Short mmCIF file of C-alpha atoms in Angstrom, two decimals:
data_model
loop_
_atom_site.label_atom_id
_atom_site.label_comp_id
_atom_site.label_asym_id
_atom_site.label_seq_id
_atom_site.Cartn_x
_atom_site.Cartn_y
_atom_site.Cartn_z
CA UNK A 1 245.70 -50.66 210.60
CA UNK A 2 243.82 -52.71 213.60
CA UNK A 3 245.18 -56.38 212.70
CA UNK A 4 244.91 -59.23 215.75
CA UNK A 5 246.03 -62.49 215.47
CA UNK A 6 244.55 -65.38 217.04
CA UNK A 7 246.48 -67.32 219.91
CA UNK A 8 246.46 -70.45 217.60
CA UNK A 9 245.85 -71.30 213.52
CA UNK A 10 242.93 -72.14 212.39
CA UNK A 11 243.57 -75.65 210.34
CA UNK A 12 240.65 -76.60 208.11
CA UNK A 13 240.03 -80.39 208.12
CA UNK A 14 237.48 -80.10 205.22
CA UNK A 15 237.06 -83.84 203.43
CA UNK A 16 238.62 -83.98 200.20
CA UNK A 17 236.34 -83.47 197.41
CA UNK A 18 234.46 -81.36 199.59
CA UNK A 19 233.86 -77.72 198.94
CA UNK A 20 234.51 -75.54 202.01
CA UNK A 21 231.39 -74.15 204.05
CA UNK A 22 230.88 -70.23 203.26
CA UNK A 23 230.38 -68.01 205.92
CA UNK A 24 226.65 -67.20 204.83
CA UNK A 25 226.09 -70.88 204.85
CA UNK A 26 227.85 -71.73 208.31
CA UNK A 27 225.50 -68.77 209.60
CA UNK A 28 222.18 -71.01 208.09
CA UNK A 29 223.90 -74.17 209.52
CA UNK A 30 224.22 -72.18 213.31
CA UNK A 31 220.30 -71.58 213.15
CA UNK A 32 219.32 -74.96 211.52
CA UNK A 33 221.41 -76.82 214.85
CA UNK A 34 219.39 -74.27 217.36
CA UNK A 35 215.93 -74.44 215.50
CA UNK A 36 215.78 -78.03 214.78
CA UNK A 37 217.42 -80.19 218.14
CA UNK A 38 216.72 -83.15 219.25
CA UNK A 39 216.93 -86.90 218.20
CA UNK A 40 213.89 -86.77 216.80
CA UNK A 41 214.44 -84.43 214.85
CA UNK A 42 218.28 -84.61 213.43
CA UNK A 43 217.01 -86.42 210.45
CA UNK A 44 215.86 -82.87 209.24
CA UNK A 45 219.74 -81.72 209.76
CA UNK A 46 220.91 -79.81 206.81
CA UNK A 47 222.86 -82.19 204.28
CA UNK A 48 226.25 -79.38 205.50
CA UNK A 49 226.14 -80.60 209.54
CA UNK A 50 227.95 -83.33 210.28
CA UNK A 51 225.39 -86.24 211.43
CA UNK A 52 226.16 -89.48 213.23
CA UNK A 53 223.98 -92.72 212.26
CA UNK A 54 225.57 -93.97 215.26
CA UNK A 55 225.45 -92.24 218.37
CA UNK A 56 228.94 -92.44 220.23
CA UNK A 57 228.67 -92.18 223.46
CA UNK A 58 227.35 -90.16 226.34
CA UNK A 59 228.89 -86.13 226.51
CA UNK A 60 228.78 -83.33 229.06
CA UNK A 61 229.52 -79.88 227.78
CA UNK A 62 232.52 -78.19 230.31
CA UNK A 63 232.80 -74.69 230.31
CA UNK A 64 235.94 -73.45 232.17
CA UNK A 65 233.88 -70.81 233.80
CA UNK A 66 236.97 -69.30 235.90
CA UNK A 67 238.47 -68.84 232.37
CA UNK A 68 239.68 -65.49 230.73
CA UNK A 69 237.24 -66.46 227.85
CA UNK A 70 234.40 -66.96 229.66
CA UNK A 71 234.76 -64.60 232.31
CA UNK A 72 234.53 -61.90 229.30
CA UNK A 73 232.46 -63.22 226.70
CA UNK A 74 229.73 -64.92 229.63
CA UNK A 75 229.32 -61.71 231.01
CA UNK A 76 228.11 -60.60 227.27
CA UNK A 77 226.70 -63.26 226.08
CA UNK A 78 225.81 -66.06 228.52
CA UNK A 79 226.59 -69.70 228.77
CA UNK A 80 227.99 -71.50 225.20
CA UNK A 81 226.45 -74.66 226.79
CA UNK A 82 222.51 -74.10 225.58
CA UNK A 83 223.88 -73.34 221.93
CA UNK A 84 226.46 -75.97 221.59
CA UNK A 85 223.72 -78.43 223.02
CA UNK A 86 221.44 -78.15 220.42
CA UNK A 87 224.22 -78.31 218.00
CA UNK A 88 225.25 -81.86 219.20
CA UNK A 89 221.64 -82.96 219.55
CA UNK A 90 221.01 -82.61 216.24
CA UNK A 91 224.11 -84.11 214.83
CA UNK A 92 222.72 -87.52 216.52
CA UNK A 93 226.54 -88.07 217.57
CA UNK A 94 226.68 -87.81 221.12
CA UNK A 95 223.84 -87.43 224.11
CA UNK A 96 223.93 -84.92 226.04
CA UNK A 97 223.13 -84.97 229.78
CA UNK A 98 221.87 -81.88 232.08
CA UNK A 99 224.27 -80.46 234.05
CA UNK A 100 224.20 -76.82 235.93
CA UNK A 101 221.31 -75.07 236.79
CA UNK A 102 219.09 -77.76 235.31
CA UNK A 103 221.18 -80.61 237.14
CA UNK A 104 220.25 -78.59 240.29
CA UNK A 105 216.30 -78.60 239.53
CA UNK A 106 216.48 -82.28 238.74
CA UNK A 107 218.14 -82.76 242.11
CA UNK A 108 215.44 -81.20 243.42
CA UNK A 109 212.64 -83.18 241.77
CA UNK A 110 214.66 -86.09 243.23
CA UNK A 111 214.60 -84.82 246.61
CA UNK A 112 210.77 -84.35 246.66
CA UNK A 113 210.00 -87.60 245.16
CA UNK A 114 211.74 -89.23 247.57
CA UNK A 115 210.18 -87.03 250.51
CA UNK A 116 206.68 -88.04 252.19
CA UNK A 117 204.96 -85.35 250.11
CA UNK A 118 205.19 -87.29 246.89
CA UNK A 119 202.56 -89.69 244.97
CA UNK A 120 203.58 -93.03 245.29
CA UNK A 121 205.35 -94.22 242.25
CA UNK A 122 207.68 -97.61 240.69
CA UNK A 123 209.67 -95.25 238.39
CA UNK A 124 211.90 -93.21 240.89
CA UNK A 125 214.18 -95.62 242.14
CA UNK A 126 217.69 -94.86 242.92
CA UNK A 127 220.22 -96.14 239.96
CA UNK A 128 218.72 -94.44 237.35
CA UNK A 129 220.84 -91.39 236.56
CA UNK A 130 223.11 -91.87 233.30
CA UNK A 131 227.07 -90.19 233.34
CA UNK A 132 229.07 -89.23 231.08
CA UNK A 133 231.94 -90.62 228.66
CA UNK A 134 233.36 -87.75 227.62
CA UNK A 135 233.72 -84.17 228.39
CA UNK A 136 233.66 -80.91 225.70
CA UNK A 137 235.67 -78.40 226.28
CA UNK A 138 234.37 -74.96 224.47
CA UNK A 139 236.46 -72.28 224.10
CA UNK A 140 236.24 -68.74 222.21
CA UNK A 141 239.71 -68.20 221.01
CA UNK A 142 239.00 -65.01 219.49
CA UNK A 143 236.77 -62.16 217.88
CA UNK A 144 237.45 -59.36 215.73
CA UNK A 145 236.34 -56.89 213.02
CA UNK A 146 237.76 -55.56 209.75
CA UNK A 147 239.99 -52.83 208.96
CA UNK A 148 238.22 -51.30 206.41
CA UNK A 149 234.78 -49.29 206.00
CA UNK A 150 233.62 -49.27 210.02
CA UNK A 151 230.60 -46.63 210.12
CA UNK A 152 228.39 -47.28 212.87
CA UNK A 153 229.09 -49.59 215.24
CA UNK A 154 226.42 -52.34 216.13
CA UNK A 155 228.24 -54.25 218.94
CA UNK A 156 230.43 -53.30 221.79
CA UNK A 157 234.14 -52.80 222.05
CA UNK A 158 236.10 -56.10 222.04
CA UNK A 159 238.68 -55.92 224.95
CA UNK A 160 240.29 -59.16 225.74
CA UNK A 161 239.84 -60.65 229.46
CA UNK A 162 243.90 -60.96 229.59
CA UNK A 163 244.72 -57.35 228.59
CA UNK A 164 244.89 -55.39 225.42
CA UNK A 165 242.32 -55.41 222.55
CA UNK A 166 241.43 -58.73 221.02
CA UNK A 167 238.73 -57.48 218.37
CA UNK A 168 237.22 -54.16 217.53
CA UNK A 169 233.28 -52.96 216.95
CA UNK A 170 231.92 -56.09 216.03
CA UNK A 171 228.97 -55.76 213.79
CA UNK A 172 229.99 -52.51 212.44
CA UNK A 173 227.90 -51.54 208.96
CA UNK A 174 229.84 -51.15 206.34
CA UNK A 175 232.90 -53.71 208.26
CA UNK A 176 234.81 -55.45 205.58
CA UNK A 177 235.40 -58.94 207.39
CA UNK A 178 233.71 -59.83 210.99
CA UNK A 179 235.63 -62.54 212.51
CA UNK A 180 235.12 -65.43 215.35
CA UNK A 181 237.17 -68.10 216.22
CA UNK A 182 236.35 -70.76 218.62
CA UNK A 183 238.27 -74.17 219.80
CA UNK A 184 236.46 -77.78 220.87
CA UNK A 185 238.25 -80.90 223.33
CA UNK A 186 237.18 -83.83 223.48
CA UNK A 187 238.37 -85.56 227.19
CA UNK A 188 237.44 -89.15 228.13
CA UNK A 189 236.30 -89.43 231.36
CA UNK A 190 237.35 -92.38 232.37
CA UNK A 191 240.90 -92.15 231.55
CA UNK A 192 241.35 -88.45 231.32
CA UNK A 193 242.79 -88.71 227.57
CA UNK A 194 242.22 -86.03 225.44
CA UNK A 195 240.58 -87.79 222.51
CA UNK A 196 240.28 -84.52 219.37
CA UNK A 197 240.21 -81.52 219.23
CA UNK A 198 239.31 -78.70 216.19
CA UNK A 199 238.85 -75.32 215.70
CA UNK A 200 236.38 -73.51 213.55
CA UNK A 201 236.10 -69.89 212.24
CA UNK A 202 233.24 -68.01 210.82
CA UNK A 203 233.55 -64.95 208.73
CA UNK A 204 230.70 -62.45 207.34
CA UNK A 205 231.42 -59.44 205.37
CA UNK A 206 227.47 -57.79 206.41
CA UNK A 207 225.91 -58.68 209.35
CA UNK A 208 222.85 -57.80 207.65
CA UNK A 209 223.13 -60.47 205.34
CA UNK A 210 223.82 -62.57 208.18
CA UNK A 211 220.51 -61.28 209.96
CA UNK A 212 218.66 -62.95 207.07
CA UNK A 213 220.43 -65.92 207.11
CA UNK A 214 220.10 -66.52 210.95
CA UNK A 215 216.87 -64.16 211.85
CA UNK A 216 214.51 -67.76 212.21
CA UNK A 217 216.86 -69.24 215.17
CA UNK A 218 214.73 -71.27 218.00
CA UNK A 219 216.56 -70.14 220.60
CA UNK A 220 214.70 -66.88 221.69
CA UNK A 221 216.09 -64.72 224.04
CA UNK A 222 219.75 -65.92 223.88
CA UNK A 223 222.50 -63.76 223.31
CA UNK A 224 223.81 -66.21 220.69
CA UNK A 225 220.96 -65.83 218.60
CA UNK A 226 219.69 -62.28 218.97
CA UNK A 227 223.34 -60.53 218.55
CA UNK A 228 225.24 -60.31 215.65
CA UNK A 229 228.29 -61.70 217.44
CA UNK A 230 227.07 -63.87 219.45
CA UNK A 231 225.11 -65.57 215.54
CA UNK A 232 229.21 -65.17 214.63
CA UNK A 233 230.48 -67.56 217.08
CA UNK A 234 227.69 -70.07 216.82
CA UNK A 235 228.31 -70.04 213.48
CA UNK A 236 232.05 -70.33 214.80
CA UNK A 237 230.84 -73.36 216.71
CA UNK A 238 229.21 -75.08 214.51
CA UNK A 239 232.28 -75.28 212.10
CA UNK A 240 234.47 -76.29 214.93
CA UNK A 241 232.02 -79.00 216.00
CA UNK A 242 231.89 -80.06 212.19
CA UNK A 243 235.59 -80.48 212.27
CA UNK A 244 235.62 -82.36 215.63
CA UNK A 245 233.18 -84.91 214.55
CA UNK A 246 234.53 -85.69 210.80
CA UNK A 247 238.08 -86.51 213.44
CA UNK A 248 236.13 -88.82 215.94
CA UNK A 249 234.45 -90.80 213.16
CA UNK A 250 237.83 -91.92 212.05
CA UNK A 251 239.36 -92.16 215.36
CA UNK A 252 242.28 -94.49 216.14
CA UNK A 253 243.19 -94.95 219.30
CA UNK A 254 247.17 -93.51 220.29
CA UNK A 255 249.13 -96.70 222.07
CA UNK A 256 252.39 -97.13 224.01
CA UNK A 257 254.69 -99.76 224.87
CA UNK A 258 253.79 -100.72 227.73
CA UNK A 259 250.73 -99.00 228.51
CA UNK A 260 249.56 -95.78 229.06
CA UNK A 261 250.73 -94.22 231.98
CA UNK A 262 253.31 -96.76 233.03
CA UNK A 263 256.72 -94.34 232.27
CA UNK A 264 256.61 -94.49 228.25
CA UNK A 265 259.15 -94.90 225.88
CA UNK A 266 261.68 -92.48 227.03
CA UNK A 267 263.89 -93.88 230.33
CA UNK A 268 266.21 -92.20 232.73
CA UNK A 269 269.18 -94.34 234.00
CA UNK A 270 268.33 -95.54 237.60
CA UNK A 271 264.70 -94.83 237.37
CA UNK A 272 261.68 -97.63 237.91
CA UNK A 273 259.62 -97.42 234.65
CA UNK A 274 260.00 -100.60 231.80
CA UNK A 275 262.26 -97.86 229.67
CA UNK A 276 264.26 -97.22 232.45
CA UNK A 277 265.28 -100.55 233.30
CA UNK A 278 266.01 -101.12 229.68
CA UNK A 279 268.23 -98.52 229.95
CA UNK A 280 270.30 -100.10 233.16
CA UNK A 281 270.67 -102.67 231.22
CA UNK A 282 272.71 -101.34 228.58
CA UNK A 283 275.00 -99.05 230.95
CA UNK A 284 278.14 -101.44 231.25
CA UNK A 285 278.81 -102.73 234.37
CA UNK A 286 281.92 -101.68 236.38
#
């Protein structure tokens, strides 16, 4: 028996009342969020994706590029960023700015509009660029196929980036659950707080089925949409981003005495923080 356990649970944080997203239906959501982004139009978002009326701010997708993760699953399947972009685009919750290879083109641009070369134009000025809030942190936890039925296998061999196998053939015919889990974090800027953070899962039982479901996705030539495990962990995604957004909306800011980062709550005797004091104070004196 090949069984692998993910490095963390999986906790759903599905609204009461609310019946739980299938796999086959997470797999429609994944190409509905590449098909369909942008403001204009995330009014045509399907009635499962989360979607903002309000936007909340300004976001920058952060892949940890020297990570185990990535260093594994880029190689395979490129950068999450494109995919998780059009995700949040079309959930109208957060813009997204360009960062990468496209900030280096728009740099660029700049350059040559402000050379001698360039027409002569009132809408280049400096101060124009817009930064970010917040910071998401994407993460594929894990990946791996069922134990039962594997005939021929449609994907490579999963071997995990820190040693040891993490998942088997994914996309195997005949596979009795294909698994992907992925993890979200939601940093501000500014402060450096971690604000939320989710994980999602996706599941399929026959990746053909889930070629029907997700065969329409916009995003031609990506990994994400052309594989059946990369259309897994977009599906992954877009349950994990699901999760993080139904957290932000009801997001309540944590608070200590004090402030944040001026010693907290918990004092050592002869220290300089507000706690520690406090606790000088109750030492008797000699």
């Amino acid at each position: 028996m090949n069984a692998f356990h993910a490095p963390r649970p999986i906790v759903s944080t599905t609204r009461p009342g609310r019946a739980a997203a299938t796999p086959l239906v997470l797999l429609g959501l994944a190409a509905a969020a590449i098909g369909a982004a942008g403001p204009a139009l995330a009014q045509d978002a399907q009635p499962q994706m989360e979607h903002c009326n309000q936007t909340l701010g300004v976001l920058r997708i952060d892949e940890d590029t020297g990570s185990a993760w990535y260093q594994y699953y880029g190689g395979r399947l490129g950068s999450t960023a494109p995919v998780l972009s059009s995700i949040i685009m079309d959930s109208n919750c957060f813009v997204v700015v360009e960062r990468g290879t496209g900030e280096r083109s728009i740099n660029d641009e700049t350059r040559r509009a402000r050379g001698d070369e360039a027409r002569e134009s009132d809408t280049r000025g400096k101060g124009q660029q817009v930064v970010a809030d917040y910071l998401l942190k994407p993460e594929i936890v894990m990946a791996k196929k069922g134990t039962e039925g594997s005939n021929v296998a449609l994907g490579g061999l999963f071997r995990g980036a820190l040693g040891g196998v993490v998942g088997g053939a994914l996309g195997s015919v005949g596979t009795s659950t294909n698994e992907a889990n992925t993890a979200l974090t939601l940093v501000d800027i500014r402060s450096t707080v971690r604000l939320a953070s989710s994980t999602g899962s996706s599941k399929n039982t026959d990746f053909r089925l889930a070629g029907l479901a997700i065969g329409h996705i916009g995003a031609g030539g990506s990994a994400y949409s052309n594989t059946d495990e990369g259309k897994l962990i977009t599906a992954a995604f877009v349950d994990a981003y699901n999760k993080l957004v139904v957290k932000v909306r009801s997001y309540k800011a944590q608070t200590v005495e004090g402030g944040l980062g001026e010693g907290g709550r918990l004092g050592v005797q002869g220290g300089s923080t507000r706690a520690s004091r406090a606790v000088d104070a109750q030492v008797p004196s000699k």
